[in-house]
GROMACS .gro file of C-alpha atoms in nm:
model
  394
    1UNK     CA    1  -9.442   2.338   3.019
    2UNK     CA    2  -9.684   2.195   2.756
    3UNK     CA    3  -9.849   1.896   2.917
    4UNK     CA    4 -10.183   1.705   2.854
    5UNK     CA    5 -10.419   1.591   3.117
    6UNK     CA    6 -10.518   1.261   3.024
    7UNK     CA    7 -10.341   0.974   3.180
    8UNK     CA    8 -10.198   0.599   3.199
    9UNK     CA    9 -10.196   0.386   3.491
   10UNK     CA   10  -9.816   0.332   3.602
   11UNK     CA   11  -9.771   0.093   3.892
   12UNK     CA   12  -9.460   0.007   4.109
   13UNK     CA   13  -9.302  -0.361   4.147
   14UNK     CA   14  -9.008  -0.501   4.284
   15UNK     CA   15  -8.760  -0.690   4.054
   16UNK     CA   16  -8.389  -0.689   3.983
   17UNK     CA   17  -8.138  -0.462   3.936
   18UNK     CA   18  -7.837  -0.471   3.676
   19UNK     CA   19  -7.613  -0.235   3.490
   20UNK     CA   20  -7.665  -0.004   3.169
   21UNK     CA   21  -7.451   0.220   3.009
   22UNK     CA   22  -7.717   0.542   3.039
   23UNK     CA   23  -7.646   0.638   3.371
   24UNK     CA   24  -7.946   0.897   3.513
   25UNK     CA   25  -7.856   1.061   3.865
   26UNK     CA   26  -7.526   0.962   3.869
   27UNK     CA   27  -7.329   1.323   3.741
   28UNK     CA   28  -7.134   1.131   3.499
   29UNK     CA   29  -7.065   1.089   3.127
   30UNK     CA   30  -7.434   0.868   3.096
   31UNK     CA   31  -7.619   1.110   3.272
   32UNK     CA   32  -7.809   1.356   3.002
   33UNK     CA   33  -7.880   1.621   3.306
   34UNK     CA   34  -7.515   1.635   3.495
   35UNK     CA   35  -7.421   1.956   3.643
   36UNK     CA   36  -7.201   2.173   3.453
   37UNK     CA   37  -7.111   2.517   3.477
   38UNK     CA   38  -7.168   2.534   3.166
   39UNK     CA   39  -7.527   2.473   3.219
   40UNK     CA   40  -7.597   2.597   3.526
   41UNK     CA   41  -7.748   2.943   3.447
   42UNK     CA   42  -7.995   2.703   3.226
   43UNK     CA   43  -8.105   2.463   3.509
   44UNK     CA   44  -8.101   2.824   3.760
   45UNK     CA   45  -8.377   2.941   3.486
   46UNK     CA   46  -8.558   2.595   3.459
   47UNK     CA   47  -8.551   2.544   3.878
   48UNK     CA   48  -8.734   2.884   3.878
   49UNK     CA   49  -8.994   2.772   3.646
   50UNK     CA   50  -9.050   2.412   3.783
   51UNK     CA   51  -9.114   2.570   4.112
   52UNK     CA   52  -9.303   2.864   4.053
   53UNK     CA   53  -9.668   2.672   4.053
   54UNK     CA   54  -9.712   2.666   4.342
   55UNK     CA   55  -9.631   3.062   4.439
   56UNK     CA   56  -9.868   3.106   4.220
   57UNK     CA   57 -10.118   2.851   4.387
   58UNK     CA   58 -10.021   2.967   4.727
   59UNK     CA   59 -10.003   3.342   4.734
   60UNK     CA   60 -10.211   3.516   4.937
   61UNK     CA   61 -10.472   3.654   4.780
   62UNK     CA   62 -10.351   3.528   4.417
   63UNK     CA   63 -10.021   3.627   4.295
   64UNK     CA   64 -10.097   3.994   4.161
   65UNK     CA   65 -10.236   4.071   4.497
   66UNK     CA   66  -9.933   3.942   4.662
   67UNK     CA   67  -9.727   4.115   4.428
   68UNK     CA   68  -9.890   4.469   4.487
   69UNK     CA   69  -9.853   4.394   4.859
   70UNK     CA   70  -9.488   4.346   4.789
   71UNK     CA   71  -9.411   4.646   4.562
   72UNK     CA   72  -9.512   4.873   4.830
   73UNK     CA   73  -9.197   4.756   5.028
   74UNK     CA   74  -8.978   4.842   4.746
   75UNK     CA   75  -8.834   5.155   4.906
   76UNK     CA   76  -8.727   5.032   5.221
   77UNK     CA   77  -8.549   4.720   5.025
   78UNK     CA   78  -8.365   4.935   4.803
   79UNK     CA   79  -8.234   5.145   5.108
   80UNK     CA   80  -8.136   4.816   5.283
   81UNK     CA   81  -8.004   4.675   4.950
   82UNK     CA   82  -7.736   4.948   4.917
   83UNK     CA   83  -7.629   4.958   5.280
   84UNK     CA   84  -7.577   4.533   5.292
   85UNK     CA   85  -7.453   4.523   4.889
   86UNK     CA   86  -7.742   4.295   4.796
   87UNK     CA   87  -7.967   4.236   4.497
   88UNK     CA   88  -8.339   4.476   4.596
   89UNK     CA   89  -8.489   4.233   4.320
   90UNK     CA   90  -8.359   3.926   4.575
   91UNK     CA   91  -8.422   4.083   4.885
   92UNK     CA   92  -8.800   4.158   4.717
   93UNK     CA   93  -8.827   3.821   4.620
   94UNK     CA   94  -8.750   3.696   4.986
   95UNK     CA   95  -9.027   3.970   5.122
   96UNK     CA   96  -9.276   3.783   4.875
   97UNK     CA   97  -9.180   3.421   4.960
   98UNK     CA   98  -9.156   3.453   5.327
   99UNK     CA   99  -9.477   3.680   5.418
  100UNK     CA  100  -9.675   3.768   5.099
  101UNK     CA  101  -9.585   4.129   5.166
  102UNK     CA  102  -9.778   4.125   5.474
  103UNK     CA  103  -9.603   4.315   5.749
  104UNK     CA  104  -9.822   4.107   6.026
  105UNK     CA  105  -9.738   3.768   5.905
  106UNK     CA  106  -9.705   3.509   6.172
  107UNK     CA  107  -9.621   3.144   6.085
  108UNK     CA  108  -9.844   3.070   6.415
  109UNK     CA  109 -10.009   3.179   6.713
  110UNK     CA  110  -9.668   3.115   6.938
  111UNK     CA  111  -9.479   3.471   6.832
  112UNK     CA  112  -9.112   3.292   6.985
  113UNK     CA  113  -9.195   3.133   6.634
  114UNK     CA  114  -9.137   3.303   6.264
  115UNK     CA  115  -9.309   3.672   6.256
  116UNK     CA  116  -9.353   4.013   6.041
  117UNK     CA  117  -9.280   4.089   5.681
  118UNK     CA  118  -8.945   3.842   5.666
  119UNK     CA  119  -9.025   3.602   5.951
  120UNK     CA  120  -8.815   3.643   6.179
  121UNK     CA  121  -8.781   3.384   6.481
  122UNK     CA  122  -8.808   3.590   6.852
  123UNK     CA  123  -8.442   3.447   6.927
  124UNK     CA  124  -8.310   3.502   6.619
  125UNK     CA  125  -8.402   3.878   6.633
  126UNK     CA  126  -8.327   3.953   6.953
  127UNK     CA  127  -8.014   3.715   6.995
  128UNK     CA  128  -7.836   3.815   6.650
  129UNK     CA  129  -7.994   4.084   6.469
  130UNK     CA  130  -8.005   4.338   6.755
  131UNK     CA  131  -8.397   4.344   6.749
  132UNK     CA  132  -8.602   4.468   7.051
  133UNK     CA  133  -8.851   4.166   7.087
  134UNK     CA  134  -9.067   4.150   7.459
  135UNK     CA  135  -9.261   3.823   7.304
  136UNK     CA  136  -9.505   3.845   7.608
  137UNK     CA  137  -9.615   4.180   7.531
  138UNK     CA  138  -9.640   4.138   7.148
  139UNK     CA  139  -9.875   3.813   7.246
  140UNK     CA  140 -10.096   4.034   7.431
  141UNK     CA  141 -10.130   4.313   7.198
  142UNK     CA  142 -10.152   4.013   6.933
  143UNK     CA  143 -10.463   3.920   7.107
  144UNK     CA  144 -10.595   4.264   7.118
  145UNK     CA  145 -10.570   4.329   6.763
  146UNK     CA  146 -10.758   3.982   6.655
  147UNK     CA  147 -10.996   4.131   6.915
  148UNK     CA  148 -11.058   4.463   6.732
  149UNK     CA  149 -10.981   4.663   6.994
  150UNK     CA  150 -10.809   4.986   6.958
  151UNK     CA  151 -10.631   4.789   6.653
  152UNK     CA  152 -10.434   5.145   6.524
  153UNK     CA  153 -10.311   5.198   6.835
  154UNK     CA  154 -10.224   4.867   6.903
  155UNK     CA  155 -10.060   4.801   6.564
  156UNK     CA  156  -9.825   5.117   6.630
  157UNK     CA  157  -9.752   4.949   6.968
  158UNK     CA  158  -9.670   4.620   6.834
  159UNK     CA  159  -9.410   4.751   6.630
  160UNK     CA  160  -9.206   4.918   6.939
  161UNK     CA  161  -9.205   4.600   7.181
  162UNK     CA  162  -9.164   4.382   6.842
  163UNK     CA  163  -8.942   4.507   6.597
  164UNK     CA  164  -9.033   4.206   6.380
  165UNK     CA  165  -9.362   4.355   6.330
  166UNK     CA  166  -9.172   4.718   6.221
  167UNK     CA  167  -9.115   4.663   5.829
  168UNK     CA  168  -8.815   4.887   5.822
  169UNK     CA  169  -8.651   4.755   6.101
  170UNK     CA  170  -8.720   4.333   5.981
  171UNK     CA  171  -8.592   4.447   5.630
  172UNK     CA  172  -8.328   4.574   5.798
  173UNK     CA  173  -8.271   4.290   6.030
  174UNK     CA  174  -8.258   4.048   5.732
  175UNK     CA  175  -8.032   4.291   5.515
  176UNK     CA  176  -7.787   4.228   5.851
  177UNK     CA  177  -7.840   3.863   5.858
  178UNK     CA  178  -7.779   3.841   5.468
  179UNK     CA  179  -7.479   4.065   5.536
  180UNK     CA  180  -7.355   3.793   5.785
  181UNK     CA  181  -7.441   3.477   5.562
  182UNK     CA  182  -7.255   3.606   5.299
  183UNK     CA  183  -6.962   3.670   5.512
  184UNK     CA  184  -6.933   3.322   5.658
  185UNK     CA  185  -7.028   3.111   5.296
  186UNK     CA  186  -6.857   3.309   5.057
  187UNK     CA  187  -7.138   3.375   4.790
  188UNK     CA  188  -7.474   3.561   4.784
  189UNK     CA  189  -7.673   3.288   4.641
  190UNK     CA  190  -7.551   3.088   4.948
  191UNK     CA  191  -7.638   3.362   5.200
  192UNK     CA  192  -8.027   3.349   5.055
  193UNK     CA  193  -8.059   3.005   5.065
  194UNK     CA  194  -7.922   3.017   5.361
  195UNK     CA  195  -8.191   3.215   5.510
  196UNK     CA  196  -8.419   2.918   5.498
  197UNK     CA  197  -8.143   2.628   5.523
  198UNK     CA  198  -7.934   2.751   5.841
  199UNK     CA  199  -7.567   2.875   5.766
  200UNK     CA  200  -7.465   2.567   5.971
  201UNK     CA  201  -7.693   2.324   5.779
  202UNK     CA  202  -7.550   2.481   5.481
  203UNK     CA  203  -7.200   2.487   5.594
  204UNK     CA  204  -7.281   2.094   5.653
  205UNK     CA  205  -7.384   2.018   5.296
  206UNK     CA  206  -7.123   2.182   5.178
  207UNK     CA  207  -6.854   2.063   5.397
  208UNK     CA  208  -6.980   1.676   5.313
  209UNK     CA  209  -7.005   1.780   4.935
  210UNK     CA  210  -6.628   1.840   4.963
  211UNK     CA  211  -6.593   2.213   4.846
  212UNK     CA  212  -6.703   2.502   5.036
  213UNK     CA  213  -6.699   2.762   4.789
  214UNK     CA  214  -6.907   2.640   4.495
  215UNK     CA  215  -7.236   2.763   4.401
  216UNK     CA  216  -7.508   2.642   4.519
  217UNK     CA  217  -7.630   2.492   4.165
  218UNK     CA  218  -7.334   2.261   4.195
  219UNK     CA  219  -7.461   2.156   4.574
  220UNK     CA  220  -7.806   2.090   4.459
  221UNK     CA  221  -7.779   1.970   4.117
  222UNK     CA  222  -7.443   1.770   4.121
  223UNK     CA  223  -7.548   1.621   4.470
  224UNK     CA  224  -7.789   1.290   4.407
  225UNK     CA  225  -7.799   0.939   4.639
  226UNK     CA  226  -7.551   0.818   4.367
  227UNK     CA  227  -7.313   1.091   4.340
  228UNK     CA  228  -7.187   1.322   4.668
  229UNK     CA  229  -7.441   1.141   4.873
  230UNK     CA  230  -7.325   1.234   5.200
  231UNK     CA  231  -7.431   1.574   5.063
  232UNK     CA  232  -7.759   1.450   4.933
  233UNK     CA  233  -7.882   1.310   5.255
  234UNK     CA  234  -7.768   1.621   5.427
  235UNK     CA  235  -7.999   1.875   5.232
  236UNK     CA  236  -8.301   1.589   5.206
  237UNK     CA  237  -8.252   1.533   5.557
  238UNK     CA  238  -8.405   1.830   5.687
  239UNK     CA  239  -8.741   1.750   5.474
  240UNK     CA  240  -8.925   2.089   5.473
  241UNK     CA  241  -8.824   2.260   5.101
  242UNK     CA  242  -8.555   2.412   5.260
  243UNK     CA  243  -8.325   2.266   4.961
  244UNK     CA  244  -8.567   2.442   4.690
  245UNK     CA  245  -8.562   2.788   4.856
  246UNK     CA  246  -8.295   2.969   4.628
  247UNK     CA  247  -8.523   2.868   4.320
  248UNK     CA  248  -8.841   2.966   4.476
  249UNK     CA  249  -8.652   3.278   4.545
  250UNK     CA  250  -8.574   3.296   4.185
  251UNK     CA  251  -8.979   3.247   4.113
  252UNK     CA  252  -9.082   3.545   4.301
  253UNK     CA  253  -8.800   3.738   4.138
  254UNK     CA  254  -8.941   3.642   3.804
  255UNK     CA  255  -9.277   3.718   3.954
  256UNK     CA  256  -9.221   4.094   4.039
  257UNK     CA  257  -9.042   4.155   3.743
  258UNK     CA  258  -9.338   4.068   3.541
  259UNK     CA  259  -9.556   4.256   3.768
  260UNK     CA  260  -9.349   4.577   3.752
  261UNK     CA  261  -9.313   4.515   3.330
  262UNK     CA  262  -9.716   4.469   3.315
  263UNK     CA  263 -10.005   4.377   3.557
  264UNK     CA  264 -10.179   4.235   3.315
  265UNK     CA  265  -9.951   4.062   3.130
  266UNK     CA  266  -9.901   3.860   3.483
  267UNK     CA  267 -10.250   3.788   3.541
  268UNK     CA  268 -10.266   3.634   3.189
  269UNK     CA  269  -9.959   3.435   3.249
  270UNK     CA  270 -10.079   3.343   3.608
  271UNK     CA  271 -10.407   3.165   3.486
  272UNK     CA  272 -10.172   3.014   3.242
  273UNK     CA  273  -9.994   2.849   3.511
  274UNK     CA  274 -10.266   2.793   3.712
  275UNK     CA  275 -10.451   2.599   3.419
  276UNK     CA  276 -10.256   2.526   3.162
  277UNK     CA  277 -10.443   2.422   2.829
  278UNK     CA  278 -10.412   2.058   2.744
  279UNK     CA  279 -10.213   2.017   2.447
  280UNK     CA  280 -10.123   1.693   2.200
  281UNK     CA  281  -9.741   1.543   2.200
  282UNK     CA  282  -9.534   1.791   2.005
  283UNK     CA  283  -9.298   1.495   1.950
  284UNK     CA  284  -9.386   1.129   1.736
  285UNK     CA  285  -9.556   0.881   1.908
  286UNK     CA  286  -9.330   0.550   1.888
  287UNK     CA  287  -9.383   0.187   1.946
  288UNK     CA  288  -9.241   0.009   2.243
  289UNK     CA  289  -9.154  -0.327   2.290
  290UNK     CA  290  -9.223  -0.443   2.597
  291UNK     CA  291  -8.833  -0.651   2.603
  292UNK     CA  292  -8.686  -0.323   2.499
  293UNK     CA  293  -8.837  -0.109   2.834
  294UNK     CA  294  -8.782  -0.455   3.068
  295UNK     CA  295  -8.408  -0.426   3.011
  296UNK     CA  296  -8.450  -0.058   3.097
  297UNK     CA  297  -8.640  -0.126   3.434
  298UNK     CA  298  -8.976  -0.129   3.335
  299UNK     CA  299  -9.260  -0.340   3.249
  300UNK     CA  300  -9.545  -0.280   2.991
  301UNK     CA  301  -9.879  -0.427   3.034
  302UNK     CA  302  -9.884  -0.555   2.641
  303UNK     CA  303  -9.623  -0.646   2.456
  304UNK     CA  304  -9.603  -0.366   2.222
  305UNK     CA  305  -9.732  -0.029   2.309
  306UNK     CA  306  -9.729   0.361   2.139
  307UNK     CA  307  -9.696   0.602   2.321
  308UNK     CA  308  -9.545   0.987   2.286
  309UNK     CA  309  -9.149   0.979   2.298
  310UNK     CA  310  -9.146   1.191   2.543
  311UNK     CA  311  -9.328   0.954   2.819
  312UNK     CA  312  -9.078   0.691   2.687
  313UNK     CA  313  -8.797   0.877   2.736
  314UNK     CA  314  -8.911   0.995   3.110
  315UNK     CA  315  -9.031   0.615   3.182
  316UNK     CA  316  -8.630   0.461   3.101
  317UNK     CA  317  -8.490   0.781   3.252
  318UNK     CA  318  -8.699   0.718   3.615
  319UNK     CA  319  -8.658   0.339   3.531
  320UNK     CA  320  -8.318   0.273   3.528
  321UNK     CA  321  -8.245   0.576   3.757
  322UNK     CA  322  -8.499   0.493   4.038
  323UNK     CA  323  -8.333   0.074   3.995
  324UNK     CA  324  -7.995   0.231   4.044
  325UNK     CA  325  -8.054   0.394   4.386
  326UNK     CA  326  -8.299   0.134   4.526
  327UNK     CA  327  -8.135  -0.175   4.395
  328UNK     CA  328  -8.561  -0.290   4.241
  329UNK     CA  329  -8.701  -0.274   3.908
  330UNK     CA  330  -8.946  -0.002   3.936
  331UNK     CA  331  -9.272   0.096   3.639
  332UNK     CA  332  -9.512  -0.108   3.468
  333UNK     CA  333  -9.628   0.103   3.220
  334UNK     CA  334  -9.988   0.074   3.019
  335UNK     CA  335 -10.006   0.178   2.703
  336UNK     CA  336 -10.084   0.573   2.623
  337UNK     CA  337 -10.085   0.862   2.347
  338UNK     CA  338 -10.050   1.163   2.569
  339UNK     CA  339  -9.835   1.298   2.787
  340UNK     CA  340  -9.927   1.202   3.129
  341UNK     CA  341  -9.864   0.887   3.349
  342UNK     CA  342 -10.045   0.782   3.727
  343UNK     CA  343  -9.800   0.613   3.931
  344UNK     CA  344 -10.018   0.388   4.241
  345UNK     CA  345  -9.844   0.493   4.580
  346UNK     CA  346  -9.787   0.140   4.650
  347UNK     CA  347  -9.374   0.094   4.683
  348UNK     CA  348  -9.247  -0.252   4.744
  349UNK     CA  349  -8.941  -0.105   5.015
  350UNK     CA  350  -8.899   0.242   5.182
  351UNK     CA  351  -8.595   0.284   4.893
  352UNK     CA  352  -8.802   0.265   4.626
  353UNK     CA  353  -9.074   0.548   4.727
  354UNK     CA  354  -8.769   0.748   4.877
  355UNK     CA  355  -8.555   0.709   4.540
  356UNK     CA  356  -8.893   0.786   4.324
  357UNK     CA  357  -8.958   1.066   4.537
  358UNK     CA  358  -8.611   1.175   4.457
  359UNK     CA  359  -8.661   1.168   4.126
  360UNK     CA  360  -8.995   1.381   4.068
  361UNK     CA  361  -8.850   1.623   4.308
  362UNK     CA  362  -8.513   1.657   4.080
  363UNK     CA  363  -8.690   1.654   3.751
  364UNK     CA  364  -8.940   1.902   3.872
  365UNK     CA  365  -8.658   2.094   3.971
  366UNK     CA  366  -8.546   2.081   3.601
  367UNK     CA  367  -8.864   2.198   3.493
  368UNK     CA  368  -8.909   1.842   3.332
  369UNK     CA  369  -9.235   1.708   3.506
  370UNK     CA  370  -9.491   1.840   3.699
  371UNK     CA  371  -9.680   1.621   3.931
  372UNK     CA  372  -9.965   1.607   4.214
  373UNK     CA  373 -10.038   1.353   4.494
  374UNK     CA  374 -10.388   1.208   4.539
  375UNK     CA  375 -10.458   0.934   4.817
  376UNK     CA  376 -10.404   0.658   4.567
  377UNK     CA  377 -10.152   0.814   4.247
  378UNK     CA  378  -9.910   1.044   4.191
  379UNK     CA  379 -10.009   1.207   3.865
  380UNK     CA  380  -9.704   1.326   3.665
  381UNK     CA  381  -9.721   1.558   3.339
  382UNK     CA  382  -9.450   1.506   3.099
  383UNK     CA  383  -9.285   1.810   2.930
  384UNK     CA  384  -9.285   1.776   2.545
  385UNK     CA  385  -8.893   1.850   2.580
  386UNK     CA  386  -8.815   1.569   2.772
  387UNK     CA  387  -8.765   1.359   2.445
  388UNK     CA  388  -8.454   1.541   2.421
  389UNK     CA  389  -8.383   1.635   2.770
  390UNK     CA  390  -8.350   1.284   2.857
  391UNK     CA  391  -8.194   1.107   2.550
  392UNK     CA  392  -7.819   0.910   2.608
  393UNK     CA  393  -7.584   1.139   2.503
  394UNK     CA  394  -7.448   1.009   2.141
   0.00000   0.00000   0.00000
């Protein structure tokens, strides 16, 4: 996404709502970013992009590192692959995501939590996926190990009383849970997702949505607080990415095949990502009038203002779209020539910072914006396509 870095203060005030023919969030005809089959191997591509920052930001190691780590598995996924019927580059990508390719993972020091190369919780191994798991003697050999004493010997031990801790057997494990998933839902893109979701939290959404055997595209992208709410509040409702995991999943893919393709070519495009160069508005810079944005839902600090069409077009988008779902008028908007905005964490109701919130984290999704939190802003860099991306439809 070709962003700049330079940016315009944005803050949030109450006011009132009304109706507008352009319609963002709400699936329909006024909506410029509705689901669609017909676009939904599009926004698949674009979700994988708008979340793969931060696997590259959080990788262990950096993300050629964590890709070598992960290649070495590559084997044992293929042989687990064939015996479930699954996608190796999926079942690689979940490897990456979930431990880094580090077969001694643990999400913390409590091992009844998430462990080994696919994190797998101690009841969940033991109580479903036929896994020997003696958590009491994996915590003491745990302990050992961080001690540095007789660490070989204790790693080889580890892996008998914790199967978690066995590569082959967790890759196994999850090939069995995936195997399962798939079974109940219907759909391998809703058995991965729902190997961070839950198959019941899944089977919730899905259930509320109204159609169990969609894709999960249509769940996530045709699901908004204005349109199938009830299946809305279900996924945000269990607030820790779990809703995002198919496209981070979809990331990693993307990351290994570039690592397999070229090394290099992947450390290049990770530094890239990591620090992209600012760039100037590919699109015309257009005057404002201040009346025009108020009856959109947003307020200029002068009365006419340039600014790149592409900020424009993302401030009446969020405007009207953040007013529809929290019933308040939301941006005032200074005046700026690049394609950036600050927004001051200062909401006038808990609807308007949870509808706002809602939006970055959909148009992020889209690959649209990218944004950061500080104390004080949330700093938002606006994709050169969104002039397009978020026009009225004709």
């Amino acid at each position: 996404m070709a962003v700049v870095v330079v940016v315009v203060a944005v803050i949030l005030l109450a006011g009132g709502s009304g109706g507008h023919p352009f319609a963002p969030f709400s699936g329909g005809a006024g909506d410029p970013l509705a689901y669609s089959p017909a676009r939904q191997a599009a926004d698949e591509r674009r979700a994988a992009a708008g979340l793969a920052p931060v696997l590259y930001d959080k990788s262990p190691g950096g993300v050629v590192a964590t890709a070598r780590r992960v290649a070495h598995w590559r084997p044992l996924v293929e042989r687990v692959a064939r015996a479930q019927r699954l996608d190796p580059d999926m079942l690689e990508a979940l490897i990456f995501l979930e431990s880094g390719g580090r077969a001694d993972a643990q999400a913390s020091s409590d091992l009844n939590g998430a462990a080994g190369l696919t994190q797998i919780l101690a009841q969940t191994g033991s109580g479903l996926l036929g896994l020997h798991v003696d958590v009491a003697a994996s915590t003491r050999l745990t302990q050992r190990i961080a001690r540095g004493q007789k660490v070989a010997a204790s790693v080889r031990q580890r892996r008998l009383v914790d199967q978690r801790f066995d590569p082959a057997a967790a890759i196994a494990a999850t090939g069995r849970y995936l195997a399962l998933a798939r079974k109940d839902l219907g759909r391998d893109d809703l058995a991965f997702e729902s190997y961070h979701m839950g198959i019941g939290n899944l089977q919730g959404a899905l259930h509320a949505y109204g159609d169990i055997g969609i894709p999960y595209a249509q769940l996530f992208f045709d699901s908004t607080p204005l349109r199938h709410a009830a299946a809305w509040t279900r996924i945000a409702s269990l607030g820790d990415d779990s809703s995002t995991y198919l496209w981070r999943l979809f990331a990693a893919r993307d990351v290994m095949r570039r690592w397999r393709a070229d090394p290099g070519a992947l450390s290049r495009h990770a530094a890239a990502v990591l620090s992209p160069a600012p760039s100037a508005p590919g699109g015309p810079l257009v005057r404002v009038a201040a009346r025009d944005l108020a009856a959109d839902g947003v307020r200029v600090s002068a009365q006419r203002t340039l600014m790149p069409a592409a900020t424009a077009a993302l401030l009446r988008y969020v405007g009207i779209g953040v007013r529809r779902i929290a019933k308040v008028t939301p941006l005032v908007a200074g005046p700026s020539r690049q394609l950036a905005l600050d927004v001051l964490r200062s909401y006038r109701s808990p609807a308007q910072a949870q509808a706002f919130q809602f939006a970055l984290d959909r148009l992020t999704a889209l690959d649209v914006i990218s944004w950061s939190r500080t104390p004080a802003v949330i700093h938002i860099l606006v994709s050169n396509a969104a002039e397009s991306e978020l026009a009225p439809a004709p």
